[in-house]
Coordinates of C-alpha atoms in Angstrom, one line a residue:
X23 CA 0.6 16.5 85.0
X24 CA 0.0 15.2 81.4
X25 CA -3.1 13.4 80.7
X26 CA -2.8 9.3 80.4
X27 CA -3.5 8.4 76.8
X28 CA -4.3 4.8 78.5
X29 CA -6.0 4.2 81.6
X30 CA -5.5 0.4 82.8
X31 CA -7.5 -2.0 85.2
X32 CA -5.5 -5.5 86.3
X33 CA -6.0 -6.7 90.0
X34 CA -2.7 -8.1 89.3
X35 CA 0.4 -5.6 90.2
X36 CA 3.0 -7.7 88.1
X37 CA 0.8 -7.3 84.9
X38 CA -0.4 -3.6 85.8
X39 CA 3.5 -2.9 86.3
X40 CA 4.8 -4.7 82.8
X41 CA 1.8 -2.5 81.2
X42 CA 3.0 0.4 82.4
X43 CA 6.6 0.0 81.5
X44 CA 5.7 -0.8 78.3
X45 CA 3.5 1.9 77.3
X46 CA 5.9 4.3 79.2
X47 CA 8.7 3.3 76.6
X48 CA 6.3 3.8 73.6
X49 CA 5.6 7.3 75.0
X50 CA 2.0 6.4 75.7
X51 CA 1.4 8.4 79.2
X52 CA -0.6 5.4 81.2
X53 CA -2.4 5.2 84.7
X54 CA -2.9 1.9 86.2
X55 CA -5.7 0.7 88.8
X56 CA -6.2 -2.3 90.4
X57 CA -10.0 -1.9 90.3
X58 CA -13.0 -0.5 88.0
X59 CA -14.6 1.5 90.3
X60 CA -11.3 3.6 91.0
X61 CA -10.7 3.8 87.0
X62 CA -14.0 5.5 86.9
X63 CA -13.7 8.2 88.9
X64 CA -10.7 9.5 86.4
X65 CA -12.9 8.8 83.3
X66 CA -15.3 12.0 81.9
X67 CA -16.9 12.5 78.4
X68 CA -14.2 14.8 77.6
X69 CA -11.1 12.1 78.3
X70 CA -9.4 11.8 75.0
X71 CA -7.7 8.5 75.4
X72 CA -8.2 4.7 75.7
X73 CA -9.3 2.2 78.2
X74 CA -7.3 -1.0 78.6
X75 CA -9.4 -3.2 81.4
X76 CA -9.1 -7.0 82.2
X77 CA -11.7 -8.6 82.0
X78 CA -11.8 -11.7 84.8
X79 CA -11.6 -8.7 88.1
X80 CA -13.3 -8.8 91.8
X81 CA -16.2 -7.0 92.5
X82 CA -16.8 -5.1 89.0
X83 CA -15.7 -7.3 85.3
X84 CA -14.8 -6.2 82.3
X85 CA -17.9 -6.3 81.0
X86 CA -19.4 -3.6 83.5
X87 CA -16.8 -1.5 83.6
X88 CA -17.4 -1.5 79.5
X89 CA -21.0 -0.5 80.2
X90 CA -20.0 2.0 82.6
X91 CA -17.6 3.5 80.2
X92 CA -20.0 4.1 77.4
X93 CA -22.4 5.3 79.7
X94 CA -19.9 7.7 80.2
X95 CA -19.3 8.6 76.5
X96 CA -20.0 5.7 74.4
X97 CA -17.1 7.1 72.0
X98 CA -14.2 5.7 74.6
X99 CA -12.4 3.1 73.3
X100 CA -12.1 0.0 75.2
X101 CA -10.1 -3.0 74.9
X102 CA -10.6 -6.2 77.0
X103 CA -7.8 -8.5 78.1
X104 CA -9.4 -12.0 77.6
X105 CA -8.1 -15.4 79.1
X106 CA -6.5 -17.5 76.1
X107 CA -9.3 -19.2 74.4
X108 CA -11.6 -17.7 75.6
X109 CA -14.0 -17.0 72.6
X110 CA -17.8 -16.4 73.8
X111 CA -16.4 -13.4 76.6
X112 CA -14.6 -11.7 73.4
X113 CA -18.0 -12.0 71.1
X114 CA -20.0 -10.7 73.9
X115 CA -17.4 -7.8 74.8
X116 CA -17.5 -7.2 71.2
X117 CA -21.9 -7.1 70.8
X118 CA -21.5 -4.3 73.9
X119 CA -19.5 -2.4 72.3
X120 CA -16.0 -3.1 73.1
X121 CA -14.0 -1.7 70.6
X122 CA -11.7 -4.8 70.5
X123 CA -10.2 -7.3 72.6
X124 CA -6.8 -8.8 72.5
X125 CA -5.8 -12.6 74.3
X126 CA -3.3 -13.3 77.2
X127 CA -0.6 -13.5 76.3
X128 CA -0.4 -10.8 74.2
X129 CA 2.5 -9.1 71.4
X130 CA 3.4 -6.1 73.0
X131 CA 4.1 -5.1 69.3
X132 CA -0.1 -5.9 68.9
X133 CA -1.1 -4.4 71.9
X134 CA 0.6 -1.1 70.5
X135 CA -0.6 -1.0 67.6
X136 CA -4.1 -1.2 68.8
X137 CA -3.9 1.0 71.4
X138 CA -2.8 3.7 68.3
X139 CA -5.4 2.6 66.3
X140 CA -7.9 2.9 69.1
X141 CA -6.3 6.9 69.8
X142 CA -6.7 8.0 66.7
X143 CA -10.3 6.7 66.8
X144 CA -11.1 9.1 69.6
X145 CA -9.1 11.6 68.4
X146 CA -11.2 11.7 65.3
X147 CA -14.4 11.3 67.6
X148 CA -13.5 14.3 69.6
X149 CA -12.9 16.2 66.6
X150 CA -15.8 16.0 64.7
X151 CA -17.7 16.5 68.2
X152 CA -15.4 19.6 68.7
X153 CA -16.5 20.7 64.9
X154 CA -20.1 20.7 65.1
X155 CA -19.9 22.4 68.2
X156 CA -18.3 24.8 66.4
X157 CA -20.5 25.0 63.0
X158 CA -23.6 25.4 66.0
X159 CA -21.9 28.3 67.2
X160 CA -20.9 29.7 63.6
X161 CA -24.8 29.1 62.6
X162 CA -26.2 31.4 65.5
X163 CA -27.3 34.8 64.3
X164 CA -25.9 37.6 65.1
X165 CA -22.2 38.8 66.4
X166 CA -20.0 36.0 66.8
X167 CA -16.6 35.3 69.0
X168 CA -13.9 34.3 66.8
X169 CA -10.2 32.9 67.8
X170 CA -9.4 29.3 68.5
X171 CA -6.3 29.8 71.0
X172 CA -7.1 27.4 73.9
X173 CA -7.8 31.3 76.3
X174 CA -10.7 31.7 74.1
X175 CA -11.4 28.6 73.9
X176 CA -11.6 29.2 77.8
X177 CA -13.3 32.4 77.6
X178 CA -16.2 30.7 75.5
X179 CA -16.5 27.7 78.0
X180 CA -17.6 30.3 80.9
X181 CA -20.0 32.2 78.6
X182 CA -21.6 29.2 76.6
X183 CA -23.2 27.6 79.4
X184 CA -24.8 30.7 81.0
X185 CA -26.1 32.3 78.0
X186 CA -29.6 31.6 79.0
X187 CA -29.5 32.4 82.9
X188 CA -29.8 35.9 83.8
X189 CA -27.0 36.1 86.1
X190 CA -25.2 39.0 85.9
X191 CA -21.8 39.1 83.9
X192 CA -18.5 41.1 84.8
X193 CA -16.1 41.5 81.7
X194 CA -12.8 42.4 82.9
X195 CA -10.3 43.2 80.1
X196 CA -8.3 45.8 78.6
X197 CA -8.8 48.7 76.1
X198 CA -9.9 47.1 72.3
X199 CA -9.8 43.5 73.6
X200 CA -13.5 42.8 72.4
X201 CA -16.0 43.4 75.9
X202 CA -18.6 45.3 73.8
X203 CA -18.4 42.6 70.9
X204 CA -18.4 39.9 73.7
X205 CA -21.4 41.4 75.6
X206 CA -23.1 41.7 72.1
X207 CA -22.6 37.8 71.5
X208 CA -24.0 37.3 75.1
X209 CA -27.0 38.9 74.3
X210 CA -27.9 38.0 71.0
X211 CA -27.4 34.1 72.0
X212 CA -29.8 34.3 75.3
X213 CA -33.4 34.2 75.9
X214 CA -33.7 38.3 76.0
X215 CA -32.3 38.3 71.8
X216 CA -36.4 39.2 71.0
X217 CA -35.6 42.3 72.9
X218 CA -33.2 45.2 73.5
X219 CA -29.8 45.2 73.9
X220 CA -28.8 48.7 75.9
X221 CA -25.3 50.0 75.6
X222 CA -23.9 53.3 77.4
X223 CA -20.4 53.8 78.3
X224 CA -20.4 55.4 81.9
X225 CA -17.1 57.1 81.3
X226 CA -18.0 58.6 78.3
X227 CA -21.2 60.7 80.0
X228 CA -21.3 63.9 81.8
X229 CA -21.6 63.1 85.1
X230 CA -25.0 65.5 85.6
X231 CA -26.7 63.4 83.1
X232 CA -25.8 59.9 83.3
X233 CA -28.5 59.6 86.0
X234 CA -31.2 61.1 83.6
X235 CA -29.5 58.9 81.1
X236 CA -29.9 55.6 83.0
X237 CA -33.1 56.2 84.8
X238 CA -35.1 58.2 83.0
X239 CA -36.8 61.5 83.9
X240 CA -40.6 63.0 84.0
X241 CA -41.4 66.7 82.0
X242 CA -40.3 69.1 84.3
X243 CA -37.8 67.3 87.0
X244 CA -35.2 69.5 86.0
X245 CA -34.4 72.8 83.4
X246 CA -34.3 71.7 79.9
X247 CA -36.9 68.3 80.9
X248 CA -39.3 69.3 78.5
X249 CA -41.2 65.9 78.1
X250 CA -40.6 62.4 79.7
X251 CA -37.4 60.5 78.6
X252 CA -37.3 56.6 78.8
X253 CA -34.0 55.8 80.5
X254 CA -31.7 53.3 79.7
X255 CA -32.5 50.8 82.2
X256 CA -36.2 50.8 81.4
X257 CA -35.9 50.8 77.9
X258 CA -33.7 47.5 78.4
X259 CA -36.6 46.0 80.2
X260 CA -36.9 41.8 79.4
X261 CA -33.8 42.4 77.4
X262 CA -29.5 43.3 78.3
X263 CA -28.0 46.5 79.7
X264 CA -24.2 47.1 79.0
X265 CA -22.7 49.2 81.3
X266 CA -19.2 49.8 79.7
X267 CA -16.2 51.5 81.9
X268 CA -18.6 51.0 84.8
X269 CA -15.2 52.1 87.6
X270 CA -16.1 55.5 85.9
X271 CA -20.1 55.4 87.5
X272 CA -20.5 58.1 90.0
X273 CA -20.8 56.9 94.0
X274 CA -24.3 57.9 94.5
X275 CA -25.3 56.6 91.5
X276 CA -23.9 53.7 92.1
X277 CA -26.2 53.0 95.4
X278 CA -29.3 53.9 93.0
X279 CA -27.9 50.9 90.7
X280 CA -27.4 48.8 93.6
X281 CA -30.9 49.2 94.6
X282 CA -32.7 48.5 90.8
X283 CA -30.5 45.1 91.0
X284 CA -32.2 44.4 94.3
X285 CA -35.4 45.3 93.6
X286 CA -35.7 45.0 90.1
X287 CA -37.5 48.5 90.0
X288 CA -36.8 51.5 88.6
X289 CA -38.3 55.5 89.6
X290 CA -37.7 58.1 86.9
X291 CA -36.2 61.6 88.1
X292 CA -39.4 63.8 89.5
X293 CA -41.4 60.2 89.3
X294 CA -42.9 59.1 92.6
X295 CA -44.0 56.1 90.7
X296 CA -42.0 52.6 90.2
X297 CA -41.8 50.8 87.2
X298 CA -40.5 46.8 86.9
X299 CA -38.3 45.7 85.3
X300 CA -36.7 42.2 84.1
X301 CA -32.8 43.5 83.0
X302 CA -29.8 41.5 82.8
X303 CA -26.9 43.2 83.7
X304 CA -23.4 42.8 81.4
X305 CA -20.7 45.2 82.9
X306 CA -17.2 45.9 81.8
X307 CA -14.5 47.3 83.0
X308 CA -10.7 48.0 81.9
X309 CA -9.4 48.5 85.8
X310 CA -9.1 45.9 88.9
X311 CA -13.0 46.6 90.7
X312 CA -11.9 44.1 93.8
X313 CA -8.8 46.3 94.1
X314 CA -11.2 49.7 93.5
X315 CA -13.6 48.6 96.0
X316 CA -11.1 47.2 98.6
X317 CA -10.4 50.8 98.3
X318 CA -13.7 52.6 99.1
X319 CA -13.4 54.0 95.1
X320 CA -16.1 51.5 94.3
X321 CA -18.7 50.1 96.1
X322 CA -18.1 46.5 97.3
X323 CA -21.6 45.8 97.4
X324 CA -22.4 46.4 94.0
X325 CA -19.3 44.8 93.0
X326 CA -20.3 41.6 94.3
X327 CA -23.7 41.9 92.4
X328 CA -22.0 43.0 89.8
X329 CA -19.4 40.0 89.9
X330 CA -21.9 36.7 89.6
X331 CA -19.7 35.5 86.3
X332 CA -16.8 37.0 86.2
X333 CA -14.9 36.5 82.2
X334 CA -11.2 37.6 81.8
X335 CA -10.8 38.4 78.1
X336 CA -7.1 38.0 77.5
X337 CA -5.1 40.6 75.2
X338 CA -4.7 40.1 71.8
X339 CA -0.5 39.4 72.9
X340 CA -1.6 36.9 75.0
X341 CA -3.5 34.6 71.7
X342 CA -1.3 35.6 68.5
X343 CA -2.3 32.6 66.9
X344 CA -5.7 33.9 66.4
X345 CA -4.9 37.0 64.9
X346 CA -4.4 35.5 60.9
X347 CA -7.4 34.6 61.5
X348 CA -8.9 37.9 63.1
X349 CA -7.6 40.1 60.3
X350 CA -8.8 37.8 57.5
X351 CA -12.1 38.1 59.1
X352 CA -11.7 42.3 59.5
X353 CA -10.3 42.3 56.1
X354 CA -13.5 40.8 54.3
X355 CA -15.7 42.8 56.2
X356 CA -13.6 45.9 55.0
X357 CA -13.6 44.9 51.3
X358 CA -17.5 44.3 51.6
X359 CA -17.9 47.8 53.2
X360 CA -15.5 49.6 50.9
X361 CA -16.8 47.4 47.7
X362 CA -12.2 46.7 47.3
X363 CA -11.0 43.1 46.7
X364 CA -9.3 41.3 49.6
X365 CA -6.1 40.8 48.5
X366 CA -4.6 37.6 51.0
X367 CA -1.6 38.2 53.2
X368 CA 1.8 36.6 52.6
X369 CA 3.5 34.0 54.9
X370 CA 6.0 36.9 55.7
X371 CA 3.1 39.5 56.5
X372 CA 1.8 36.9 58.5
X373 CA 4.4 36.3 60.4
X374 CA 4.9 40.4 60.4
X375 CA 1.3 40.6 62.1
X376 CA 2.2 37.9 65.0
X377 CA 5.3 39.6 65.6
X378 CA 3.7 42.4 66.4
X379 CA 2.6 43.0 70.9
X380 CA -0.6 44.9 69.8
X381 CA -1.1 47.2 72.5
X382 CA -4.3 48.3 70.9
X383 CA -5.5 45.3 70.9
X384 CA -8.2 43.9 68.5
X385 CA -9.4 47.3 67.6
X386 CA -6.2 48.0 66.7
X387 CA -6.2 44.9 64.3
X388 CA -9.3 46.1 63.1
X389 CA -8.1 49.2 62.1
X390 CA -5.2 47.9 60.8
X391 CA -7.3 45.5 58.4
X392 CA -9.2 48.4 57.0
X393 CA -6.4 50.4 55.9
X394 CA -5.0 47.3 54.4
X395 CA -8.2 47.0 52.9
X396 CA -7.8 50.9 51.4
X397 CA -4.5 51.3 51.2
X398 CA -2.7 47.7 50.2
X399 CA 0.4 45.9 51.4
X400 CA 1.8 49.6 51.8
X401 CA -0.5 49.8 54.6
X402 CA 1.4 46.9 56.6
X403 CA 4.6 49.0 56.3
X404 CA 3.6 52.5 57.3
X405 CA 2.1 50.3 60.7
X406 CA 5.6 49.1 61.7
X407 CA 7.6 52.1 62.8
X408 CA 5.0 54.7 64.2
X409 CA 2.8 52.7 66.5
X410 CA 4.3 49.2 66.0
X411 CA 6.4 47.7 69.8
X412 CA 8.5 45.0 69.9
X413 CA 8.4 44.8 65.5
X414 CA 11.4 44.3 63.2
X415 CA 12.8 47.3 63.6
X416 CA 13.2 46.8 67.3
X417 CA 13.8 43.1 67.6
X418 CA 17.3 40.9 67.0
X419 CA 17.1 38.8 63.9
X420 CA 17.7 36.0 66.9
X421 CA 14.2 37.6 68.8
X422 CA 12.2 37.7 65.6
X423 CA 13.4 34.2 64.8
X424 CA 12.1 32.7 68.1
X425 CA 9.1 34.5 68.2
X426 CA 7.8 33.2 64.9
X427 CA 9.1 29.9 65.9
X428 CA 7.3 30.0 69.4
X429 CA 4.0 31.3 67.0
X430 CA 4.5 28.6 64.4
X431 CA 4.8 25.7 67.3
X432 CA 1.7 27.4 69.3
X433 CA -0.8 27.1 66.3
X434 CA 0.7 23.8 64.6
X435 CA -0.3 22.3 68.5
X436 CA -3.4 24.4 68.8
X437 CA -4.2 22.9 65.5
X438 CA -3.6 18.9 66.0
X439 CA -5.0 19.4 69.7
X440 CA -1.7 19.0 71.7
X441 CA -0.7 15.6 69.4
X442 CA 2.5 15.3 69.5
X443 CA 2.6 13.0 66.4
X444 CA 0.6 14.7 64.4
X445 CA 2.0 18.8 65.3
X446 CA 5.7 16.5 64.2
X447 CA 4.1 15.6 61.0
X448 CA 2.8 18.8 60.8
X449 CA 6.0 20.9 61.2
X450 CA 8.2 18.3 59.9
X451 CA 10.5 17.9 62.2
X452 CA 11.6 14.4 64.9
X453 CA 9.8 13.8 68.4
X454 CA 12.9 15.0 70.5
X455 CA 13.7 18.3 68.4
X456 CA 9.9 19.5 69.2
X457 CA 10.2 18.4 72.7
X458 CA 13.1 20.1 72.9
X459 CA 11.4 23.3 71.4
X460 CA 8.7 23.3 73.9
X461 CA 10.5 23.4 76.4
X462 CA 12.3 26.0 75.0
X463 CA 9.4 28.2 75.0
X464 CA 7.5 27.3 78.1
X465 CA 5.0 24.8 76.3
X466 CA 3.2 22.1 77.7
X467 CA 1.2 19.9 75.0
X468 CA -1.7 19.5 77.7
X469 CA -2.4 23.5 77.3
X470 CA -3.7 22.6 74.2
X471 CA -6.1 19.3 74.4
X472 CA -9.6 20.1 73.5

């Protein structure tokens, strides 16, 4: 259901009903209430409309339900319906911060041009909030999470507010899609940043010495244990361990994992000692660990201590309109490493790179950026036909066409927040022709509100 730009209070149904009709016909989505208190409930800080609100109601005025409201977020806008005359309610609405007030009865024509006026106020509000949020997150130190598409927008929601709580975090996502750069971020934005961040892929060890690896061992537990090793877990301690491709961790193993997450303890091989340890575990995995341990290939206890916050990283495929912006970041860093000048990508490479399914994901872009980087535009070319899917060569001029259509509607509504108005100003094209594009391609402005 699309959000109401307008939410309206009247006890009166004829008025509430004439409002409705009228904003309806303007294309100015509207819910109506007889009542404050039932407004309320549908009213957070993150509501990007306007409140319309009589102001002579039973039980709760105008003039609470204003304070109530910027309680809420004092940014809302809200208009008060005053009786005619009625001068000393409108100054007082006005000194509590009503953002105006219009007299019964009202110019419809007035009433929607202040409603628009009042929009684009919190529009504007929202996006300077949005902004800072975002120059806060570009100012932290250390690896940062870049793309814009509302799935990472979504991604960054479930990490931002747990960054500080030790909980343990499953990253489910496949090959290249970012769960070692994402478990980086994690760390270096928590509490534990002062100390170590542990990485070991447990697919990528033999399987006779990932224990050694992970736990540690004493001089002598086994041949070749010439002198005690620190394992992985201990020398994480107050700080993050990354446990990448964890499906591939041994079963026993896994019950001696199981038991350091309980306990918070750890023995070193040919140790009868324990030592503590404060570790936050980040895992990551490319496979479906429910499935795995529905299965007995996985242990479902550990799973579920594994699985406290569980974060889907979506595939590059699935947020296109983030890769300009991916490979321009790639690209600088590949200029700076190789000391070569970035040389900035046509609207035709562009729209080359969007095309593209990257099955590879962002590494692939990544790669991809640094041959650019080394090799030119030549680089772009040689991509297309040996490791490119679903490209030029492969693709209708009619499938191309849409695609960069579907692309060029995704980040013009990405990039005015799901405004209509403003993403038809933006492409240059009428209300009903980008209405009838959205539907088209299976888009729903709403996907796209902040």
């Amino acid at each position: 259901m699309t959000e109401p730009s307008v939410i309206f209070v009247d006890d009166d149904p004829h008025i509430r009903q004439a409002i409705a009709q009228t904003l309806t016909l303007e294309d100015l989505p509207v819910s109506c209430f007889e009542d404050a208190p039932s407004a309320l409930k549908n009213l957070d800080a993150d509501y990007d409309g306007v409140v319309l609100c009589d102001y002579n109601m039973p039980g709760m005025d105008g003039l609470e339900m204003l304070d109530r409201v910027r309680a809420i977020d004092d940014t809302i806008p809200v208009i008060i319906l005053t009786g005619q005359g009625d001068i000393s309610t409108a100054v007082t609405a006005m000194q509590q911060g009503a953002y105006d007030f219009i007299e019964k009865p009202f110019d419809h024509d007035e009433l929607i041009e202040l409603l628009r006026h009042a929009l684009e106020k919190r529009h504007l509000a929202l996006e300077n909030r949005r902004l800072k949020a975002q120059l806060r997150h570009l100012a932290k130190p250390g690896p940062r999470i870049l793309g814009d598409s509302p799935s990472m927008q979504k991604v960054m929601a479930t990490i931002d507010p747990i960054l500080d709580i030790s909980a343990n975090i499953l990253l489910h996502g496949e090959t290249g899609s970012g769960k070692d750069a994402l478990a980086r971020y994690i760390h270096e934005n928590s509490g534990r940043s002062a100390h170590n961040f542990v990485a070991i892929n447990c697919g990528a060890v033999p399987e006779n010495l990932i224990e050694s690896e992970l736990f540690g061992h004493e001089a002598g537990a086994f041949t070749g244990a010439e002198k005690r090793r620190i394992g992985k877990i201990e020398h994480a301690h107050k700080g993050t361990l990354f446990l990448d491709e964890v499906e591939s961790m041994p079963m026993p193993l896994q019950v001696k994992l199981l038991r350091v997450l309980e306990e918070q303890r750890v023995e070193r091989l040919g140790s009868n000692q324990v030592q503590e340890v404060d570790v936050r575990i980040i895992a990551a995995t490319k496979a479906d660990l429910k499935k795995l341990s529905d299965g007995g290939e996985f242990r479902s206890d550990l799973y579920y201590r594994l699985n406290v916050v569980k974060v889907d990283i979506p595939p590059l495929r699935e947020r296109k309109e983030d890769v300009p912006m991916l490979f321009h970041h790639f690209v600088l860093i590949a200029a700076a490493r190789y000391d070569r000048e970035s040389i900035p990508l046509d609207a035709g490479q562009a729209a080359g790179l969007m095309q593209h399914s990257w099955p590879g994901n962002v590494r692939e872009l990544r790669n991809l950026a640094e041959r650019y980087v080394l090799l030119g535009p030549a680089a772009l070319d040689e991509n297309e036909p040996s490791d490119t899917a679903n490209v030029a060569g492969r693709q209708t001029l009619a499938e191309m066409m849409d695609g960069f259509e579907r692309s060029a509607i995704i980040s013009a509504l990405n990039a005015c927040h799901g405004s209509i108005k403003d993403t038809m100003v933006q492409l240059g094209i009428a209300r009903k022709t980008l209405y009838d594009k959205m539907r088209k391609h299976g888009l729903d402005k709403a996907q796209f509100k902040d």
